[in-house]
Amino acid sequence: MESNQVYIYDYTCNQMCQIKGIRFVAIINNKGRKIAGGFSSNIIPLEKDKQKMEMLFMEVALDLSMRKEFDDSLGNIHAIVSYRNKTNIITVPHEDKLMLISSEPELDPNKVISMAHRNLRPIKILEVVNH
């Protein structure tokens, strides 16, 4: 992946991290590897084990991949939300990657998803222009 593309992804993740209630934002490839992003400032991670975080990334990528099997019959996935006691985990597909977001439970997931789509839209335009 080109460094200017990683820079754009990092910038987009940082923009999302500025939103109050967002804990973590990353761009993950289809193999579950983090390309860009990280924790919002002043956030203490709920999971500190790096290996467990990598497992989470792989699990989310696999889950999205398996759910895409039904795109022809059910339509494309716009987002997947996992409601947990301490955080909501939101997966937003983007091209062959995904944006993974962790937010405070009281933050409306629909608003987060809308913001993610708005922030990912310029990346899609840049990808088309650069190819």
Coordinates of C-alpha atoms in Angstrom, one line a residue:
M1 CA 0.0 0.0 0.0
E2 CA 1.3 3.4 -0.9
S3 CA 2.3 5.8 1.9
N4 CA 0.1 8.6 0.7
Q5 CA -2.9 6.2 1.0
V6 CA -1.9 5.3 4.5
Y7 CA -1.6 9.0 5.3
I8 CA -5.1 9.6 4.1
Y9 CA -6.5 6.7 6.1
D10 CA -4.6 8.0 9.2
Y11 CA -6.0 11.4 8.7
T12 CA -9.6 10.0 8.3
C13 CA -9.2 7.9 11.5
N14 CA -7.9 11.0 13.4
Q15 CA -10.9 13.0 12.2
M16 CA -13.2 10.4 13.6
C17 CA -11.3 10.2 16.9
Q18 CA -12.0 13.9 17.4
I19 CA -15.7 13.1 18.0
K20 CA -16.6 12.9 21.6
G21 CA -17.4 9.4 22.6
I22 CA -15.2 7.7 20.0
R23 CA -12.6 5.5 21.7
F24 CA -10.8 3.9 18.7
V25 CA -10.9 4.1 14.9
A26 CA -8.8 2.0 12.5
I27 CA -8.8 0.9 8.9
I28 CA -8.4 -2.8 8.6
N29 CA -7.6 -4.8 5.5
N30 CA -9.5 -7.9 4.5
K31 CA -7.0 -10.1 6.2
G32 CA -7.5 -8.4 9.6
R33 CA -4.4 -6.3 9.6
K34 CA -4.5 -2.7 10.8
I35 CA -3.4 -0.3 8.1
A36 CA -4.0 3.0 10.0
G37 CA -5.6 4.6 13.0
G38 CA -5.6 4.0 16.7
F39 CA -7.0 5.2 20.0
S40 CA -8.4 8.7 20.7
S41 CA -6.3 10.9 22.9
N42 CA -6.9 10.5 26.7
I43 CA -8.5 7.1 26.2
I44 CA -7.4 4.1 28.3
P45 CA -7.8 1.0 26.2
L46 CA -10.2 -1.6 27.5
E47 CA -8.0 -4.3 26.0
K48 CA -4.3 -3.8 26.4
D49 CA -3.1 -7.1 25.0
K50 CA -1.8 -6.4 21.5
Q51 CA -2.3 -10.1 20.4
K52 CA -6.0 -10.0 21.5
M53 CA -6.5 -6.7 19.6
E54 CA -5.0 -8.4 16.4
M55 CA -7.4 -11.3 17.0
L56 CA -10.3 -8.9 17.2
F57 CA -9.3 -7.3 13.9
M58 CA -9.1 -10.7 12.2
E59 CA -12.4 -11.8 13.7
V60 CA -14.1 -8.6 12.4
A61 CA -12.6 -9.0 9.0
L62 CA -13.7 -12.6 8.8
D63 CA -17.2 -11.8 10.0
L64 CA -17.7 -9.1 7.4
S65 CA -16.3 -11.5 4.7
M66 CA -18.8 -14.2 5.7
R67 CA -21.7 -11.8 5.8
K68 CA -20.9 -10.6 2.3
E69 CA -21.9 -14.0 1.0
F70 CA -25.5 -12.8 1.1
D71 CA -25.0 -9.4 -0.7
D72 CA -26.7 -10.7 -3.9
S73 CA -29.8 -11.7 -2.1
L74 CA -30.0 -9.3 0.9
G75 CA -28.1 -6.3 -0.4
N76 CA -24.8 -4.7 0.6
I77 CA -23.8 -4.3 4.2
H78 CA -23.6 -0.7 5.3
A79 CA -22.5 -1.4 8.9
I80 CA -22.4 -4.0 11.6
V81 CA -22.8 -3.0 15.2
S82 CA -21.9 -5.1 18.3
Y83 CA -23.4 -3.7 21.4
R84 CA -21.3 -4.5 24.5
N85 CA -21.6 -3.3 28.1
K86 CA -18.5 -1.2 27.9
T87 CA -18.3 -0.2 24.2
N88 CA -20.0 -0.5 20.9
I89 CA -17.9 -2.1 18.1
I90 CA -19.0 -0.7 14.7
T91 CA -17.7 -2.1 11.4
V92 CA -18.2 -0.1 8.3
P93 CA -17.1 -1.7 5.0
H94 CA -15.0 0.4 2.6
E95 CA -13.9 -1.1 -0.7
D96 CA -11.8 -4.2 0.2
K97 CA -11.1 -2.8 3.7
L98 CA -13.2 -1.8 6.7
M99 CA -13.3 1.0 9.3
L100 CA -13.5 -0.4 12.8
I101 CA -14.8 2.0 15.4
S102 CA -15.1 1.6 19.2
S103 CA -17.5 4.1 20.8
E104 CA -18.9 4.7 24.2
P105 CA -22.2 2.8 24.6
E106 CA -24.3 6.0 25.0
L107 CA -23.2 7.3 21.6
D108 CA -25.8 6.7 18.9
P109 CA -24.4 4.1 16.5
N110 CA -26.4 5.4 13.6
K111 CA -24.8 8.8 14.0
V112 CA -21.4 7.2 14.1
I113 CA -22.1 5.1 11.0
S114 CA -23.3 8.3 9.2
M115 CA -20.1 10.1 10.2
A116 CA -18.0 7.2 9.1
H117 CA -19.6 7.1 5.6
R118 CA -19.1 10.9 5.3
N119 CA -15.5 10.6 6.2
L120 CA -14.9 7.6 3.9
R121 CA -16.5 9.2 0.9
P122 CA -13.5 11.5 0.1
I123 CA -11.2 8.5 0.3
K124 CA -13.3 6.7 -2.3
I125 CA -13.1 9.7 -4.6
L126 CA -9.3 9.9 -4.1
E127 CA -8.9 6.2 -4.9
V128 CA -10.8 6.6 -8.1
V129 CA -8.8 9.7 -9.1
N130 CA -5.4 8.0 -8.3
H131 CA -6.0 4.9 -10.3

